[in-house]
Tab-separated table of C-alpha atoms in Angstrom:
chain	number	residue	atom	x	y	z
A	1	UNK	CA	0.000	0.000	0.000
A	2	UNK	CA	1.331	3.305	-0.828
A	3	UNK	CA	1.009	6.278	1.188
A	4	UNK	CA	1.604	10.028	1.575
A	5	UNK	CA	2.656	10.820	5.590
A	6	UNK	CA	2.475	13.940	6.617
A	7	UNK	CA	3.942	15.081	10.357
A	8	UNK	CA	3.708	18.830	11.507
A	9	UNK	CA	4.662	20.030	15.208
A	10	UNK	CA	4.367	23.076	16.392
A	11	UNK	CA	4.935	25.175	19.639
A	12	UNK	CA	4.128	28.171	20.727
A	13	UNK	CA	5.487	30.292	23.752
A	14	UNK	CA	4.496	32.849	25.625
A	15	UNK	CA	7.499	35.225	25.162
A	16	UNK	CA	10.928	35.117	22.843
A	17	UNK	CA	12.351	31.670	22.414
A	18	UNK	CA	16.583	33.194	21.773
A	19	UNK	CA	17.810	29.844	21.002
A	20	UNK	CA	15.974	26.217	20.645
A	21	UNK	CA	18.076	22.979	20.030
A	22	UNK	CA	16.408	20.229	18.156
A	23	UNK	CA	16.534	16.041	17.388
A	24	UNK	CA	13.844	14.531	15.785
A	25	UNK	CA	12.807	11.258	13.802
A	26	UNK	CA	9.841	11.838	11.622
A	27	UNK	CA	11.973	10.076	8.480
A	28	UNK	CA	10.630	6.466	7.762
A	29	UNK	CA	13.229	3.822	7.153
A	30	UNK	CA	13.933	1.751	4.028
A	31	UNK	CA	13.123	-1.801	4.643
A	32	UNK	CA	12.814	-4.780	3.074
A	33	UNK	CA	9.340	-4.519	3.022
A	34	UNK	CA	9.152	-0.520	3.084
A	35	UNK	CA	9.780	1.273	0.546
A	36	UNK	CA	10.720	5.210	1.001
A	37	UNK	CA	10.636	6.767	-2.419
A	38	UNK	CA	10.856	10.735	-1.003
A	39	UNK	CA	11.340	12.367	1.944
A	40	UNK	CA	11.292	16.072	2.948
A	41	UNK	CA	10.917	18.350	6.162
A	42	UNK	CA	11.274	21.750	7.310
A	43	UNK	CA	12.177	23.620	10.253
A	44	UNK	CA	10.548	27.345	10.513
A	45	UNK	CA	12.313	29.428	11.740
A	46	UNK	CA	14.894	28.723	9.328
A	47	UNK	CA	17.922	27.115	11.598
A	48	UNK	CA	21.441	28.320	11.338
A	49	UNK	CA	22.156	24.619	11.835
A	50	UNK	CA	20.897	21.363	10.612
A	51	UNK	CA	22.150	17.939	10.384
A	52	UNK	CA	20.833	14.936	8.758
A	53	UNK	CA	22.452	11.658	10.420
A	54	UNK	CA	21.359	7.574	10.908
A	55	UNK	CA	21.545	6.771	14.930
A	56	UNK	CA	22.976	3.517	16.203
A	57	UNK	CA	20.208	1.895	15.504
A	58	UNK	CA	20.369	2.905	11.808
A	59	UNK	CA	17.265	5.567	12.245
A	60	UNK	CA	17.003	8.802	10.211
A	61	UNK	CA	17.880	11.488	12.609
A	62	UNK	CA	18.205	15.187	12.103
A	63	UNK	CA	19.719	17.680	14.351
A	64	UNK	CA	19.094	21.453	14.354
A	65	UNK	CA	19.808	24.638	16.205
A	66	UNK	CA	17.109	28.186	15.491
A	67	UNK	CA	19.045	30.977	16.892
A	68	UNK	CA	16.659	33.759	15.548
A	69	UNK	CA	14.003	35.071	18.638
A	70	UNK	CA	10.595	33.341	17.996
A	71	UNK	CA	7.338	32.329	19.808
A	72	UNK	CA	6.796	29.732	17.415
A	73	UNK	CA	8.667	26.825	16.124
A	74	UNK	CA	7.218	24.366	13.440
A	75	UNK	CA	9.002	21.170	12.273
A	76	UNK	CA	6.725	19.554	9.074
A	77	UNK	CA	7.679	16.194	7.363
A	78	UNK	CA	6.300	14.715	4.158
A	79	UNK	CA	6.935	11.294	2.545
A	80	UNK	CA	5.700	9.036	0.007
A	81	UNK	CA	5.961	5.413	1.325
A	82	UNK	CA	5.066	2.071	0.019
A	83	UNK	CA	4.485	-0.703	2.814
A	84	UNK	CA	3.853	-4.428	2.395
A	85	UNK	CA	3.147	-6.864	5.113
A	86	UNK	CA	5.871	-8.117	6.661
A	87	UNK	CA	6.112	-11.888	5.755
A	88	UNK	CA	7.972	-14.344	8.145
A	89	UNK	CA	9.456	-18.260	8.148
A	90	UNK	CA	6.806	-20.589	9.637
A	91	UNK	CA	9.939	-22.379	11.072
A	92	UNK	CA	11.451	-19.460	12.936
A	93	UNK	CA	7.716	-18.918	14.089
A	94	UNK	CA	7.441	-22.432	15.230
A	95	UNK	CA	10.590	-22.183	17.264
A	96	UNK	CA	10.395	-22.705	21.270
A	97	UNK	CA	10.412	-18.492	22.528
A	98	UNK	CA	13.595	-19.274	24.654
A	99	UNK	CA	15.288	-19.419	21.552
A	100	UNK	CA	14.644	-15.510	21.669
A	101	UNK	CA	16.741	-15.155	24.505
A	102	UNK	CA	20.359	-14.159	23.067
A	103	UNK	CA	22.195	-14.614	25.931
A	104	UNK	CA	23.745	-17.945	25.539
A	105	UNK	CA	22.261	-18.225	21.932
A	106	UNK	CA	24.483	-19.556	19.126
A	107	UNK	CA	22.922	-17.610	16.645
A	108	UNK	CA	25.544	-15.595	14.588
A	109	UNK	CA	23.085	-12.462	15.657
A	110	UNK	CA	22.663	-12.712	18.995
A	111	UNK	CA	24.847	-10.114	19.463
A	112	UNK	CA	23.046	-7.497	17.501
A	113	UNK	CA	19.816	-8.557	19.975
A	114	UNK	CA	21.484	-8.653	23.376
A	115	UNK	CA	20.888	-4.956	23.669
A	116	UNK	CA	17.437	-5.468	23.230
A	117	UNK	CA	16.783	-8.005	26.386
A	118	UNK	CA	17.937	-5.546	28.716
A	119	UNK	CA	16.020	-3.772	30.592
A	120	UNK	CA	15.740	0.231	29.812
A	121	UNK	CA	14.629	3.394	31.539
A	122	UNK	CA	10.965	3.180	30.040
A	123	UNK	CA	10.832	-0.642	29.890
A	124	UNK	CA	11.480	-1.387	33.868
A	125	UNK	CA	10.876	-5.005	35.098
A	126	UNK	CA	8.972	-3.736	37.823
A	127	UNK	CA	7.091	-5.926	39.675
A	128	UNK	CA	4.169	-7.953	38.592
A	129	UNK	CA	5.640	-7.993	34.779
A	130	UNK	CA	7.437	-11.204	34.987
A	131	UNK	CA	4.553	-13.222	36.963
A	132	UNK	CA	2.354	-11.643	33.766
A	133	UNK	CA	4.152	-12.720	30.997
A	134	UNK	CA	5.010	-16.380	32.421
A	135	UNK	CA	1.156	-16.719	31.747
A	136	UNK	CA	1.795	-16.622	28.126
A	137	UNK	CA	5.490	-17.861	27.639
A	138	UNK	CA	4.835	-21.244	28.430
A	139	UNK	CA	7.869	-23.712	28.546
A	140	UNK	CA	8.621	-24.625	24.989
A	141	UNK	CA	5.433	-22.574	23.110
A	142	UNK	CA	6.780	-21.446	20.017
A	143	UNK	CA	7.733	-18.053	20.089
A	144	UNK	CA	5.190	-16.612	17.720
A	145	UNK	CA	2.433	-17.911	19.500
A	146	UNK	CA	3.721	-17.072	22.860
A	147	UNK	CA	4.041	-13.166	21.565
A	148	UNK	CA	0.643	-13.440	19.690
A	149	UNK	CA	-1.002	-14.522	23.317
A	150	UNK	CA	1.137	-12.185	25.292
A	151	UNK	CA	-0.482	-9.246	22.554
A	152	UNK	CA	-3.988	-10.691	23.133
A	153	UNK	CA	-3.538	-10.544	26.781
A	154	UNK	CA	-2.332	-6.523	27.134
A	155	UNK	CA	-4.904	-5.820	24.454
A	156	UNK	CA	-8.188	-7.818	26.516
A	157	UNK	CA	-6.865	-6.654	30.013
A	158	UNK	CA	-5.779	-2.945	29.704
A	159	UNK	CA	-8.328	-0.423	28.398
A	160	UNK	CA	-7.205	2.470	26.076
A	161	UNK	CA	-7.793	5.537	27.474
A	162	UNK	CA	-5.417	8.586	27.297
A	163	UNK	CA	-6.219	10.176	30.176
A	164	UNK	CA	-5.016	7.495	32.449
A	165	UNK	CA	-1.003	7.749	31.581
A	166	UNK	CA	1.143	10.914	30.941
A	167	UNK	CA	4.228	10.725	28.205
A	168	UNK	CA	6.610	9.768	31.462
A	169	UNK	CA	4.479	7.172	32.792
A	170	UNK	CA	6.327	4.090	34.136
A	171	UNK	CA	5.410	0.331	33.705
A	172	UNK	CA	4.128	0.350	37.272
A	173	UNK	CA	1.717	3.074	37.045
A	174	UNK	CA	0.259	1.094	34.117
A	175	UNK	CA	0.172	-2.336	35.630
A	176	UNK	CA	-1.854	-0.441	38.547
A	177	UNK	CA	-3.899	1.894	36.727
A	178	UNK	CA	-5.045	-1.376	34.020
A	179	UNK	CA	-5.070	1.046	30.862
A	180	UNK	CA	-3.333	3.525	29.034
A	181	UNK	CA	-1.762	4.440	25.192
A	182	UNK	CA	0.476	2.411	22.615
A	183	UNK	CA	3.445	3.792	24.442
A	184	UNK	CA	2.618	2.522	27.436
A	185	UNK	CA	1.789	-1.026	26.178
A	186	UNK	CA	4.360	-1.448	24.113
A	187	UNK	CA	6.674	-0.564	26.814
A	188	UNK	CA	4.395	-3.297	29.211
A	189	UNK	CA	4.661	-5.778	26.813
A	190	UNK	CA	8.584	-4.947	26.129
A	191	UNK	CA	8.859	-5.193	30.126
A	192	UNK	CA	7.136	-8.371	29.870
A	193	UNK	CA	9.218	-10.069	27.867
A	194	UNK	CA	12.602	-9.153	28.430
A	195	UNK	CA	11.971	-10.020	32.033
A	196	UNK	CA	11.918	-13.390	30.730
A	197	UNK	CA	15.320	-12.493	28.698
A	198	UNK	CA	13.914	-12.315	25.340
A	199	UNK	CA	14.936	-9.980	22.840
A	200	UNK	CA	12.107	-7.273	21.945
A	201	UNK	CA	12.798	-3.406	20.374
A	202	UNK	CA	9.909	-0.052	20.677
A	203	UNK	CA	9.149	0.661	17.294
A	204	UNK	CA	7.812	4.198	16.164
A	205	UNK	CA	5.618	4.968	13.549
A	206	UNK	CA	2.440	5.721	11.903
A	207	UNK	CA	-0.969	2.990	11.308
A	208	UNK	CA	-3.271	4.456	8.771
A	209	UNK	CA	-6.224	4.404	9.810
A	210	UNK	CA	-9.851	4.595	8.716
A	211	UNK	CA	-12.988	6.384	8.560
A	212	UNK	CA	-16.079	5.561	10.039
A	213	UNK	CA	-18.891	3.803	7.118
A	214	UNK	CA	-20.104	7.159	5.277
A	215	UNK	CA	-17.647	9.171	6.889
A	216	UNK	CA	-14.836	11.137	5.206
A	217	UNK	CA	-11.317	11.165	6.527
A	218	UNK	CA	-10.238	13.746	8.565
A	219	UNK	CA	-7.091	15.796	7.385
A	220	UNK	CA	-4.343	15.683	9.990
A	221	UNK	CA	-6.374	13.575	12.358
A	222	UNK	CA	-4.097	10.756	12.523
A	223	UNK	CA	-0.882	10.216	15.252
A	224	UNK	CA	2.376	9.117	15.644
A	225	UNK	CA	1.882	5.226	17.059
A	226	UNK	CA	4.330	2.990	18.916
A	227	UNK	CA	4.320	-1.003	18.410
A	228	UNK	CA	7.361	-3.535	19.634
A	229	UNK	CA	9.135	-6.720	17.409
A	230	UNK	CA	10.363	-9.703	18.819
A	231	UNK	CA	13.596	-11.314	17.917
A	232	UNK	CA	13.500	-14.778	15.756
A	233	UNK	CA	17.108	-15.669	15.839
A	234	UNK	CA	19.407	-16.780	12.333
A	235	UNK	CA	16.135	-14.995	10.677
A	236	UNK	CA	17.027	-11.407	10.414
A	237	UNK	CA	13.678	-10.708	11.360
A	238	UNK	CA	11.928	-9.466	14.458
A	239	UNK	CA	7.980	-10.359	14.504
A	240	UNK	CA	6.121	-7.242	14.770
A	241	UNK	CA	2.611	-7.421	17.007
A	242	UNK	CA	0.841	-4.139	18.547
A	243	UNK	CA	-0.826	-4.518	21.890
A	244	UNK	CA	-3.271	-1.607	21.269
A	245	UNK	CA	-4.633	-2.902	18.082
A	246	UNK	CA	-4.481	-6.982	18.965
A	247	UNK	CA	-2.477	-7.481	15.887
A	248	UNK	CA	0.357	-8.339	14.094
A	249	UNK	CA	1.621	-5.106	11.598
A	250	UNK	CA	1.007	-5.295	8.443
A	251	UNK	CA	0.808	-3.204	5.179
A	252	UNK	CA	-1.194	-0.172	7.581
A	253	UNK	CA	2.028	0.443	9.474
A	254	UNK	CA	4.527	2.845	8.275
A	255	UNK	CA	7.791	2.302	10.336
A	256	UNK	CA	9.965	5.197	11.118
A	257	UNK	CA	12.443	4.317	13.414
A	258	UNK	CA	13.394	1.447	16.791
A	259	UNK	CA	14.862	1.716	19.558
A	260	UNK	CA	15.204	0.270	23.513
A	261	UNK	CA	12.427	2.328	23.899
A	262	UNK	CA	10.473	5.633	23.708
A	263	UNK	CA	13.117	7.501	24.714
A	264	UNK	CA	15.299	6.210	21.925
A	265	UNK	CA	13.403	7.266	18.789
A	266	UNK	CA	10.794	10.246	20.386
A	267	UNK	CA	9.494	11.844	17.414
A	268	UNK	CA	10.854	15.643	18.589
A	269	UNK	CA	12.734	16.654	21.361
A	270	UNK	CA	15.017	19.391	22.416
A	271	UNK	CA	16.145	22.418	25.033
A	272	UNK	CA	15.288	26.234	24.762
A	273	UNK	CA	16.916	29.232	26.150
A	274	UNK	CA	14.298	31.606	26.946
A	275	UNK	CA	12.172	33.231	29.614
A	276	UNK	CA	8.666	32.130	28.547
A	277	UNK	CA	6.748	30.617	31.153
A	278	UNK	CA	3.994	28.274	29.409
A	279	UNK	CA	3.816	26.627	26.152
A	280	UNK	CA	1.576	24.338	23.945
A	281	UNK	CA	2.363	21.675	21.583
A	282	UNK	CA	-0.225	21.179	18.357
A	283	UNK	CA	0.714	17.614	16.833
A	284	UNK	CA	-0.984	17.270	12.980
A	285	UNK	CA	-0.560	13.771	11.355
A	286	UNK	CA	-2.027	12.068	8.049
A	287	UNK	CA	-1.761	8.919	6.563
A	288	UNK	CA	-3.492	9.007	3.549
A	289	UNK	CA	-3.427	6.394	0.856
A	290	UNK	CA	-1.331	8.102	-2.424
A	291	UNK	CA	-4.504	7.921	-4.312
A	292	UNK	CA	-6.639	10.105	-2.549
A	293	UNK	CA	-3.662	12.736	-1.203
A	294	UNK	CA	-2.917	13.214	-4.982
A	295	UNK	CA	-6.696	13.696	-5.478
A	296	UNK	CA	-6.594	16.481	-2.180
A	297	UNK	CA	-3.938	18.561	-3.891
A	298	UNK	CA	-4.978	19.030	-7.045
């Protein structure tokens, strides 16, 4: 499915911003089944500096620095992306979910997944996750239907509601408060299972999504969403499920960048020098299919 994205944040202050430092990752990744055929994005005011870089993880990344006084800052990103579902070997499916563990593993990239067992600022193993996810990683269940069940699980048990969690809420908070947003479960289900030592990585993104029947998209009414892969060793593949949707992704979800978690691949953040004393932040995302965004700007 092909698809213009388009991702505009803005903020506006209450008195002279003199200097604002920027990192954001708004840039979807080539992938094996992604296809990024162009890319653009703007910063206004018009920075002195700007950098376009790939992270460790091999994520777009651009830096920038806005030196001239403002009380608003815009970043806006545009690409034209073609995604098809990610396919996977029934075999590496099929194979017992300790395998995902790479400490110990033989695989010849366990190394590249270690990282991703550990436990991370936004991913704690705090307590109650690892007595959770032994419900679903049963000794010897193959791995893709222990992560399927463990999805099921977070999806049937926690309610979506974004009220409950803020954008630092820990795994705790949502264990206790039973709901919250894809951050949140994808960093629960993360928690979850590397507790249990297996490999797992936050992925940011975009899902299209869809209109009501007889109801006409909304321009700019879509967000940024957050979804987590699990490692299937000697694959070069991680299996890619999303808690807040009870499914596995598929040609709706436009990948942007991965990480340990949130904190990793956060689609903006940054410092300011300046004296204002409030602020608000206006988020505008669309994912349309190319079709009808080529119909919209003629």
């Amino acid at each position: 499915m092909r698809y213009r994205v388009f991702h505009r944040t803005t903020y506006t202050y209450n008195d002279d911003v003199r200097d604002s430092l920027g990192v954001y990752h708004m840039t979807p990744r080539p992938l094996p089944w992604q296809d990024v055929a162009t890319t653009a994005a703007s910063v206004d005011p018009e920075p002195v500096d700007l950098d376009r870089d790939t992270d460790v993880y091999g994520n777009a990344v651009t830096y920038f620095q806005v030196t001239a006084k403002h009380r608003r800052l815009q970043i806006e990103a545009n690409s034209d992306v073609t995604v098809r579902a990610p396919q996977y070997d029934p075999q590496a499916l099929a194979r017992p979910w300790e395998t995902s563990r790479p400490h110990g593993s033989a695989a010849s990239d366990a190394w590249l997944a270690t990282e991703f067992a550990l436990e991370s600022a936004r991913a704690v193993h705090a307590e109650g996750v690892f007595a959770y996810a032994a419900a679903s990683l049963l000794p010897g269940r193959p791995v893709g239907e222990a992560a399927d069940d463990l999805m099921h699980r977070i999806f049937r048990d926690f309610r979506y509601d974004s009220t409950a969690t803020t954008v630092t809420s820990s795994v705790a908070h949502v264990l206790e408060q039973r709901a919250g947003v894809c951050q949140d479960f994808a960093h629960l289900a993360l928690a979850c299972l590397r507790s249990h030592g297996v490999a797992a990585r936050y992925v940011s993104g975009y899902l299209a999504t869809q209109p009501p029947p007889g109801k006409e998209r909304v321009f700019g009414a879509d967000a940024s969403h957050a979804w987590l892969a699990v490692w299937l060793p000697e694959q070069d593949a991680w299996l890619a499920i999303d808690p807040t949707n009870d499914q596995r992704a598929n040609d709706r979800y436009v990948t942007v960048a991965w990480g340990r978690d949130y904190a990793d691949v956060s689609p903006m953040r940054g410092i300011i020098f300046t004296d204002a004393t409030s602020s608000t932040l206006r988020v505008s995302v669309d994912v349309a299919p190319w079709q009808e965004a080529a119909t919209r700007s003629l």
